[in-house]
């Protein structure tokens, strides 16, 4: 393992300069130990305003930078991420807790999404081209974009926000989660090597700093990933200046296992997508509906897989399962499990020994419960999966849809035709068949209902970083 230098490493970037925070330093906790692992610069509201002023200035020339040049720059950034891949992965483990192999996957995702975004071309739609007239719809950048990111996939989500915005000709100010700013600070340092001053900035702090950034009149768009509550707050704060918004919010994804399923084939896959990143994934499978004929058998198989997990520090080679990222979330998930058990649910797994320190909760399979339990109604965002019994498929679909959220959903079956029939009835932005939580850079991803506004990825995601402009040319 490469030795990370934690001394004075983690500074803000404002107007191309790396700088200390005017509010001192923020302690970053390693969730595997519950102790301070590093500290980083903490920004003041005045520094947020400085970053916005510098970004506004930088936009004047960055928006004119030729497309080919911006594409080359994005590819150079991808090279930079590749060069620092090991450090980035280790920072993600340190601050977020996930096992190193998963953090390495996150870094590879960051590279892949950056290169994909570099390959995209913005369209020019020709609406008329007659002898007298040509009408085109062109797509221009918006200006200064505020990116506010959460703590679960800190590096990858920052890349999802920043790269399409830069590619389209915007300038970006990122505010990472106060729990996990380290890898994002390193990412912005890498980006800064390739772009003019003010094109990328990063300010670290809590909700106050997020608020100062997202409500500022010079911010033209906010791209936010986080809880529905904060997303709603950002939406109401954007009303005064009619900001563009992309909001990727919470989810409570249901998966429905049809009665013909091959349990040996799907059990491990279901476990992987429900407990991805210890369940701290927006589009993880969070409620599993299983037909009564297969209920006990599938629950048992999932419990065996859960009991085989080795919990520990993400840097230890034997670790397969990391901690919950922060103490607040740890307490929330513990309370949801306790509440379900009080109401009569049974925990089929979760008995293995846990490390003495840190925010560890063993992956917990719950049976014998229904929608009256909080762990089914609410987004648990942690290592617990409630398994719910159904008799009729129509009833399972209705129960899956009876949620305020609409991020993703899945149907599991050996009959692809039947699976597609039922998939079309799920009320959510992405539906998977025989998988869940799978995302790729070229397929748009976004939530319905209280799970969000707009979409990221693919051309649709890129276009959200632009504003249409219609050009009329009279030829005579
Ligand atoms: P959160 O809403 O608490 O925080 C997210 C970010 O918003 C942080 O950077 C935080 O500092 C900032 N923030 C807090 N108050 C703010 C305010 N008033 N104004 C502006 N910014 C403010 O969310 P979290 O706990 O970090 O993340 C977990 C949530 O994120 C879960 O609900 C999860 O489902 C969701 N999430 C969604 C997706 C998706 O793509 N849909 C992806 C990952 C996580």
Coordinates of N, CA and C in Angstrom, one line a residue, residues 254-442:
X254 N -37.9 -1.7 -5.4 CA -38.4 -3.0 -5.1 C -37.9 -3.9 -6.2
X255 N -37.7 -5.2 -5.8 CA -37.4 -6.3 -6.8 C -38.5 -7.3 -6.6
X256 N -39.0 -7.9 -7.7 CA -40.1 -8.9 -7.6 C -39.6 -10.2 -8.2
X257 N -39.6 -11.2 -7.5 CA -39.1 -12.5 -8.0 C -40.3 -13.3 -8.4
X258 N -40.4 -13.6 -9.7 CA -41.6 -14.3 -10.2 C -41.4 -15.8 -9.8
X259 N -42.5 -16.6 -9.7 CA -42.5 -17.9 -9.1 C -41.7 -18.9 -9.9
X260 N -41.3 -18.6 -11.2 CA -40.6 -19.6 -12.0 C -39.1 -19.5 -11.8
X261 N -38.6 -18.6 -10.9 CA -37.2 -18.3 -10.9 C -36.3 -19.4 -10.5
X262 N -35.1 -19.4 -11.0 CA -34.1 -20.4 -10.6 C -33.3 -19.8 -9.5
X263 N -33.6 -20.2 -8.3 CA -33.0 -19.5 -7.1 C -31.5 -19.6 -7.0
X264 N -31.0 -20.8 -7.4 CA -29.5 -21.0 -7.3 C -28.8 -19.9 -8.2
X265 N -29.5 -19.6 -9.3 CA -28.9 -18.7 -10.3 C -29.0 -17.2 -9.8
X266 N -30.0 -16.9 -9.1 CA -30.2 -15.5 -8.8 C -29.9 -15.1 -7.4
X267 N -29.7 -16.0 -6.4 CA -29.5 -15.6 -5.0 C -28.3 -14.7 -4.8
X268 N -27.2 -15.2 -5.4 CA -26.0 -14.4 -5.2 C -26.1 -13.0 -5.8
X269 N -26.7 -13.0 -7.0 CA -26.9 -11.7 -7.7 C -27.8 -10.8 -6.9
X270 N -28.8 -11.3 -6.4 CA -29.7 -10.5 -5.6 C -29.0 -9.9 -4.4
X271 N -28.2 -10.8 -3.7 CA -27.4 -10.3 -2.6 C -26.5 -9.1 -3.0
X272 N -25.8 -9.3 -4.1 CA -24.8 -8.3 -4.5 C -25.5 -7.0 -4.8
X273 N -26.7 -7.0 -5.4 CA -27.3 -5.7 -5.8 C -28.1 -5.1 -4.6
X274 N -28.4 -5.9 -3.6 CA -29.1 -5.3 -2.5 C -28.1 -4.8 -1.5
X275 N -26.9 -5.4 -1.4 CA -25.9 -5.0 -0.4 C -24.7 -4.3 -1.0
X276 N -24.9 -3.8 -2.2 CA -23.8 -3.1 -2.9 C -23.4 -1.9 -2.0
X277 N -22.1 -1.8 -1.7 CA -21.6 -0.8 -0.9 C -22.3 -0.8 0.5
X278 N -22.5 -2.0 1.0 CA -23.2 -2.1 2.3 C -24.6 -1.5 2.3
X279 N -25.2 -1.6 1.1 CA -26.6 -1.1 0.9 C -26.7 0.4 0.7
X280 N -25.5 1.1 0.8 CA -25.5 2.5 0.7 C -25.4 3.0 -0.8
X281 N -26.4 2.6 -1.6 CA -26.4 2.9 -3.0 C -27.8 3.3 -3.3
X282 N -27.9 4.4 -4.0 CA -29.3 5.0 -4.3 C -30.1 4.0 -4.9
X283 N -29.6 3.3 -5.9 CA -30.5 2.3 -6.7 C -30.2 0.9 -6.3
X284 N -29.8 0.7 -5.0 CA -29.7 -0.7 -4.6 C -31.1 -1.3 -4.4
X285 N -31.2 -2.6 -4.5 CA -32.5 -3.3 -4.2 C -32.9 -3.2 -2.8
X286 N -34.0 -2.5 -2.4 CA -34.2 -2.2 -1.0 C -35.4 -2.9 -0.4
X287 N -36.3 -3.5 -1.3 CA -37.4 -4.3 -0.8 C -37.5 -5.5 -1.8
X288 N -37.6 -6.7 -1.3 CA -37.6 -7.9 -2.2 C -38.9 -8.6 -2.0
X289 N -39.7 -8.7 -3.0 CA -41.0 -9.4 -3.0 C -40.8 -10.8 -3.6
X290 N -41.1 -11.8 -2.8 CA -40.9 -13.2 -3.3 C -42.2 -14.0 -3.2
X291 N -42.5 -14.8 -4.2 CA -43.8 -15.6 -4.2 C -43.7 -16.5 -3.0
X292 N -44.9 -16.8 -2.5 CA -45.0 -17.7 -1.3 C -44.4 -19.1 -1.5
X293 N -44.4 -19.5 -2.8 CA -43.8 -20.9 -3.1 C -42.3 -20.9 -2.9
X294 N -41.7 -19.8 -3.0 CA -40.2 -19.7 -3.0 C -39.6 -18.9 -1.8
X295 N -40.5 -18.4 -1.0 CA -40.2 -17.4 0.0 C -39.1 -17.9 0.9
X296 N -39.4 -19.0 1.6 CA -38.5 -19.5 2.6 C -37.1 -20.0 2.0
X297 N -37.2 -20.6 0.8 CA -36.0 -21.1 0.2 C -35.1 -20.0 -0.2
X298 N -35.6 -18.9 -0.8 CA -34.8 -17.8 -1.2 C -34.2 -17.0 0.0
X299 N -35.1 -16.8 1.0 CA -34.6 -16.1 2.2 C -33.4 -16.9 2.8
X300 N -33.5 -18.2 2.9 CA -32.5 -19.0 3.5 C -31.2 -18.9 2.7
X301 N -31.3 -18.9 1.4 CA -30.1 -18.8 0.5 C -29.4 -17.4 0.7
X302 N -30.2 -16.4 0.8 CA -29.7 -15.0 1.0 C -29.0 -14.9 2.4
X303 N -29.6 -15.6 3.4 CA -29.1 -15.5 4.7 C -27.7 -16.2 4.8
X304 N -27.6 -17.3 4.0 CA -26.3 -18.1 4.0 C -25.2 -17.2 3.4
X305 N -25.6 -16.5 2.3 CA -24.6 -15.6 1.7 C -24.2 -14.4 2.6
X306 N -25.2 -13.9 3.3 CA -25.0 -12.8 4.3 C -24.1 -13.2 5.4
X307 N -24.3 -14.4 5.9 CA -23.5 -14.9 7.0 C -22.1 -15.2 6.7
X308 N -21.8 -15.4 5.4 CA -20.5 -15.7 4.9 C -19.6 -14.4 4.7
X309 N -20.2 -13.3 4.9 CA -19.4 -12.0 4.6 C -18.5 -11.8 5.8
X310 N -17.3 -11.2 5.3 CA -16.3 -10.9 6.4 C -16.3 -9.4 6.5
X311 N -16.6 -8.9 7.6 CA -16.7 -7.4 7.8 C -15.3 -6.9 8.4
X312 N -14.9 -5.8 7.9 CA -13.7 -5.2 8.4 C -13.3 -4.0 7.6
X313 N -12.0 -3.5 7.9 CA -11.5 -2.4 7.3 C -11.3 -2.7 5.8
X314 N -11.7 -1.8 5.0 CA -11.7 -2.0 3.5 C -10.3 -2.2 3.0
X315 N -9.2 -1.8 3.7 CA -7.9 -2.1 3.2 C -7.4 -3.5 3.5
X316 N -8.1 -4.2 4.4 CA -7.7 -5.6 4.7 C -8.1 -6.5 3.6
X317 N -7.2 -7.4 3.1 CA -7.5 -8.2 1.9 C -8.6 -9.1 2.1
X318 N -8.9 -9.6 3.4 CA -9.9 -10.6 3.6 C -11.3 -9.9 3.6
X319 N -11.4 -8.6 3.8 CA -12.7 -7.9 3.9 C -13.6 -8.0 2.7
X320 N -14.8 -8.4 2.9 CA -15.8 -8.5 1.8 C -16.9 -7.4 2.0
X321 N -17.0 -6.9 3.2 CA -18.1 -6.1 3.5 C -17.6 -4.9 4.5
X322 N -17.9 -3.7 4.1 CA -17.4 -2.6 4.8 C -18.4 -2.0 5.8
X323 N -18.1 -1.0 6.5 CA -19.0 -0.4 7.5 C -20.0 0.6 6.9
X324 N -20.9 1.0 7.7 CA -21.8 2.1 7.3 C -20.9 3.4 7.4
X325 N -21.2 4.4 6.5 CA -20.2 5.4 6.4 C -20.1 6.4 7.6
X326 N -21.3 6.6 8.3 CA -21.2 7.6 9.4 C -22.1 7.2 10.5
X327 N -21.8 7.8 11.7 CA -22.5 7.4 12.9 C -24.0 7.6 12.8
X328 N -24.4 8.7 12.2 CA -25.8 9.0 12.1 C -26.6 7.9 11.3
X329 N -26.0 7.6 10.2 CA -26.6 6.5 9.4 C -26.6 5.2 10.1
X330 N -25.5 4.9 10.8 CA -25.3 3.7 11.5 C -26.5 3.6 12.5
X331 N -26.7 4.7 13.3 CA -27.8 4.6 14.3 C -29.2 4.5 13.6
X332 N -29.3 5.1 12.5 CA -30.6 5.1 11.8 C -30.9 3.6 11.3
X333 N -29.9 3.0 10.8 CA -30.1 1.6 10.3 C -30.4 0.6 11.4
X334 N -29.6 0.8 12.5 CA -29.8 0.0 13.7 C -31.2 0.1 14.2
X335 N -31.7 1.4 14.3 CA -33.1 1.6 14.8 C -34.1 1.0 13.9
X336 N -33.9 1.0 12.6 CA -34.9 0.4 11.6 C -34.9 -1.1 11.8
X337 N -33.8 -1.7 12.0 CA -33.7 -3.2 12.3 C -34.4 -3.5 13.6
X338 N -34.1 -2.7 14.6 CA -34.7 -3.0 16.0 C -36.2 -2.8 15.9
X339 N -36.7 -1.8 15.2 CA -38.1 -1.5 15.1 C -38.8 -2.7 14.4
X340 N -38.2 -3.3 13.3 CA -38.8 -4.4 12.6 C -38.9 -5.6 13.5
X341 N -37.8 -5.8 14.3 CA -37.8 -7.0 15.1 C -38.9 -6.9 16.3
X342 N -39.0 -5.7 16.8 CA -40.1 -5.4 17.8 C -41.4 -5.7 17.2
X343 N -41.6 -5.5 15.9 CA -42.9 -5.7 15.3 C -43.1 -7.2 14.8
X344 N -42.1 -8.0 15.2 CA -42.3 -9.4 14.9 C -41.5 -10.0 13.7
X345 N -40.6 -9.1 13.1 CA -39.8 -9.6 12.0 C -38.7 -10.5 12.5
X346 N -38.2 -11.4 11.7 CA -37.1 -12.3 12.1 C -35.8 -12.0 11.3
X347 N -34.7 -11.8 12.0 CA -33.4 -11.6 11.3 C -32.8 -13.0 11.1
X348 N -32.7 -13.4 9.8 CA -32.1 -14.7 9.5 C -30.6 -14.7 9.4
X349 N -30.0 -13.5 9.5 CA -28.6 -13.4 9.4 C -28.1 -12.3 10.3
X350 N -26.8 -12.1 10.3 CA -26.3 -10.9 11.1 C -25.7 -11.3 12.4
X351 N -25.3 -12.6 12.5 CA -24.8 -13.1 13.8 C -23.2 -13.1 13.8
X352 N -22.6 -12.8 12.7 CA -21.1 -12.9 12.8 C -20.4 -11.9 13.6
X353 N -19.2 -12.2 14.1 CA -18.5 -11.3 14.9 C -18.2 -10.0 14.2
X354 N -18.3 -8.9 14.8 CA -18.0 -7.6 14.2 C -16.7 -7.0 14.7
X355 N -16.0 -6.2 14.0 CA -14.9 -5.5 14.5 C -15.3 -4.7 15.7
X356 N -14.4 -4.5 16.6 CA -14.8 -3.8 17.9 C -15.0 -2.3 17.7
X357 N -14.3 -1.7 16.8 CA -14.5 -0.3 16.5 C -15.2 -0.1 15.2
X358 N -15.6 1.1 14.9 CA -16.2 1.4 13.6 C -17.7 1.2 13.6
X359 N -18.3 1.6 12.4 CA -19.7 1.6 12.3 C -20.2 0.4 11.5
X360 N -19.9 -0.8 12.1 CA -20.3 -2.0 11.4 C -21.6 -2.6 11.8
X361 N -22.4 -3.0 10.7 CA -23.6 -3.7 10.9 C -23.6 -4.9 9.9
X362 N -23.8 -6.1 10.4 CA -23.7 -7.2 9.5 C -24.9 -7.2 8.6
X363 N -24.7 -7.7 7.4 CA -25.8 -7.7 6.4 C -27.0 -8.5 7.0
X364 N -28.1 -7.9 7.0 CA -29.3 -8.5 7.8 C -30.4 -8.8 6.8
X365 N -30.8 -10.0 6.8 CA -32.0 -10.5 6.0 C -33.2 -10.5 6.9
X366 N -34.2 -9.8 6.7 CA -35.4 -9.8 7.5 C -36.6 -10.5 6.8
X367 N -37.3 -11.4 7.5 CA -38.5 -12.0 7.0 C -39.6 -11.8 8.0
X368 N -40.8 -12.2 7.5 CA -42.0 -12.1 8.4 C -42.4 -10.7 8.7
X369 N -42.3 -9.8 7.7 CA -42.7 -8.4 7.9 C -43.5 -8.0 6.7
X370 N -44.2 -6.8 6.9 CA -44.9 -6.2 5.7 C -44.7 -4.7 5.7
X371 N -45.5 -4.1 4.9 CA -45.3 -2.6 4.6 C -45.6 -1.8 5.8
X372 N -46.1 -2.3 6.9 CA -46.4 -1.5 8.1 C -45.0 -1.2 8.8
X373 N -44.0 -1.9 8.5 CA -42.7 -1.7 9.1 C -42.0 -0.5 8.5
X374 N -41.3 0.3 9.3 CA -40.5 1.5 8.8 C -39.5 1.0 7.8
X375 N -38.8 -0.1 8.1 CA -37.7 -0.6 7.2 C -38.2 -0.9 5.8
X376 N -39.5 -1.1 5.6 CA -40.0 -1.3 4.3 C -40.5 0.0 3.7
X377 N -41.1 0.8 4.5 CA -41.7 2.1 4.0 C -40.6 3.1 3.7
X378 N -39.5 3.2 4.5 CA -38.5 4.2 4.3 C -37.3 3.7 3.6
X379 N -36.5 4.6 3.1 CA -35.3 4.2 2.4 C -34.3 3.9 3.5
X380 N -33.9 2.6 3.6 CA -33.0 2.3 4.8 C -31.5 2.7 4.5
X381 N -31.1 2.6 3.3 CA -29.7 3.0 2.9 C -28.7 2.5 3.8
X382 N -28.7 1.1 3.9 CA -27.8 0.4 4.8 C -27.9 -1.1 4.6
X383 N -27.1 -1.9 5.3 CA -27.0 -3.3 5.1 C -28.2 -4.1 5.7
X384 N -29.4 -3.8 5.2 CA -30.6 -4.6 5.7 C -31.5 -4.8 4.5
X385 N -32.0 -6.0 4.3 CA -33.0 -6.3 3.2 C -34.2 -6.9 3.8
X386 N -35.4 -6.2 3.7 CA -36.7 -6.9 4.1 C -37.2 -7.7 2.9
X387 N -37.6 -9.0 3.2 CA -38.1 -9.9 2.2 C -39.6 -10.0 2.5
X388 N -40.4 -9.7 1.5 CA -41.9 -9.7 1.7 C -42.5 -10.8 0.8
X389 N -43.6 -11.4 1.4 CA -44.2 -12.5 0.7 C -45.4 -12.0 -0.1
X390 N -45.6 -12.6 -1.3 CA -46.8 -12.3 -2.1 C -47.4 -13.5 -2.6
X391 N -48.7 -13.4 -2.9 CA -49.4 -14.6 -3.5 C -49.7 -14.3 -5.0
X392 N -50.3 -13.1 -5.3 CA -50.6 -12.7 -6.7 C -49.6 -11.7 -7.2
X393 N -49.2 -11.9 -8.4 CA -48.1 -10.9 -9.0 C -48.7 -9.5 -9.1
X394 N -50.0 -9.4 -9.4 CA -50.6 -8.1 -9.5 C -50.5 -7.4 -8.2
X395 N -50.7 -8.1 -7.1 CA -50.6 -7.5 -5.8 C -49.2 -7.1 -5.5
X396 N -48.2 -7.9 -5.9 CA -46.8 -7.5 -5.7 C -46.4 -6.2 -6.4
X397 N -46.9 -6.1 -7.7 CA -46.7 -4.9 -8.5 C -47.3 -3.7 -7.7
X398 N -48.5 -3.9 -7.3 CA -49.2 -2.7 -6.6 C -48.4 -2.3 -5.4
X399 N -47.9 -3.3 -4.6 CA -47.2 -3.0 -3.4 C -45.8 -2.4 -3.7
X400 N -45.2 -2.8 -4.8 CA -43.9 -2.2 -5.2 C -44.1 -0.8 -5.6
X401 N -45.3 -0.5 -6.2 CA -45.5 0.9 -6.7 C -46.1 1.8 -5.6
X402 N -46.5 1.2 -4.5 CA -47.1 2.0 -3.4 C -46.0 2.7 -2.6
X403 N -45.1 3.5 -3.3 CA -44.0 4.1 -2.6 C -43.9 5.5 -3.2
X404 N -43.5 6.5 -2.3 CA -43.3 7.8 -2.8 C -42.2 7.9 -3.8
X405 N -41.3 6.9 -3.7 CA -40.1 7.0 -4.5 C -40.3 6.2 -5.9
X406 N -39.4 6.5 -6.8 CA -39.6 5.8 -8.2 C -38.2 5.9 -8.9
X407 N -37.2 5.4 -8.2 CA -35.8 5.4 -8.8 C -35.6 4.2 -9.7
X408 N -35.6 3.0 -9.1 CA -35.5 1.8 -10.0 C -36.4 0.7 -9.5
X409 N -36.4 -0.4 -10.2 CA -37.1 -1.6 -9.8 C -36.7 -2.8 -10.7
X410 N -37.0 -4.0 -10.2 CA -36.5 -5.1 -11.0 C -37.5 -6.3 -11.0
X411 N -37.5 -7.1 -12.1 CA -38.3 -8.3 -12.1 C -37.3 -9.4 -12.4
X412 N -37.4 -10.5 -11.6 CA -36.5 -11.6 -11.7 C -37.3 -12.9 -12.2
X413 N -36.9 -13.4 -13.3 CA -37.7 -14.6 -13.9 C -36.9 -15.3 -14.9
X414 N -37.2 -16.6 -15.2 CA -36.6 -17.3 -16.3 C -37.3 -17.0 -17.6
X415 N -38.5 -16.4 -17.5 CA -39.3 -16.1 -18.6 C -39.2 -14.6 -19.0
X416 N -38.4 -14.3 -20.0 CA -38.1 -12.9 -20.2 C -39.3 -12.1 -20.7
X417 N -40.2 -12.9 -21.4 CA -41.4 -12.2 -22.0 C -42.3 -11.8 -20.8
X418 N -42.5 -12.7 -19.9 CA -43.4 -12.4 -18.7 C -42.7 -11.3 -17.9
X419 N -41.4 -11.3 -17.8 CA -40.7 -10.3 -17.0 C -40.8 -8.9 -17.6
X420 N -40.8 -8.9 -18.9 CA -40.9 -7.6 -19.6 C -42.4 -7.0 -19.4
X421 N -43.3 -7.9 -19.5 CA -44.7 -7.5 -19.3 C -44.9 -6.9 -17.9
X422 N -44.3 -7.5 -16.9 CA -44.5 -6.9 -15.5 C -43.5 -5.7 -15.3
X423 N -42.4 -5.7 -16.0 CA -41.4 -4.6 -15.8 C -42.1 -3.3 -16.2
X424 N -42.8 -3.4 -17.3 CA -43.5 -2.1 -17.9 C -44.5 -1.5 -16.9
X425 N -44.9 -2.3 -15.9 CA -45.9 -1.8 -14.9 C -45.2 -1.2 -13.7
X426 N -43.9 -1.2 -13.6 CA -43.3 -0.6 -12.5 C -43.1 0.9 -12.7
X427 N -43.4 1.7 -11.7 CA -43.4 3.1 -11.8 C -42.0 3.7 -11.3
X428 N -41.0 3.6 -12.2 CA -39.7 4.1 -11.8 C -38.9 4.4 -13.1
X429 N -37.8 5.1 -12.9 CA -37.0 5.6 -14.0 C -36.1 4.5 -14.7
X430 N -35.7 3.5 -14.0 CA -35.0 2.4 -14.6 C -35.6 1.1 -14.1
X431 N -35.8 0.2 -15.1 CA -36.3 -1.2 -14.7 C -35.3 -2.2 -15.2
X432 N -34.9 -3.1 -14.3 CA -34.0 -4.1 -14.7 C -34.7 -5.5 -14.7
X433 N -34.2 -6.4 -15.6 CA -34.7 -7.8 -15.5 C -33.5 -8.7 -15.2
X434 N -33.6 -9.5 -14.2 CA -32.6 -10.4 -13.7 C -31.3 -9.7 -13.2
X435 N -31.4 -8.4 -12.9 CA -30.3 -7.7 -12.3 C -31.0 -6.4 -11.7
X436 N -30.1 -5.6 -11.1 CA -30.6 -4.4 -10.5 C -29.4 -3.5 -10.2
X437 N -29.6 -2.2 -10.1 CA -28.5 -1.2 -9.8 C -27.4 -1.2 -10.8
X438 N -27.6 -1.8 -12.0 CA -26.5 -1.7 -13.0 C -26.6 -0.4 -13.7
X439 N -25.5 0.3 -13.8 CA -25.5 1.5 -14.6 C -24.4 1.6 -15.5
X440 N -24.6 2.2 -16.7 CA -23.5 2.4 -17.7 C -23.5 3.8 -18.2
X441 N -22.4 4.3 -18.7 CA -22.4 5.7 -19.0 C -23.3 6.1 -20.2
X442 N -23.7 5.2 -21.0 CA -24.5 5.5 -22.2 C -26.0 5.3 -22.0

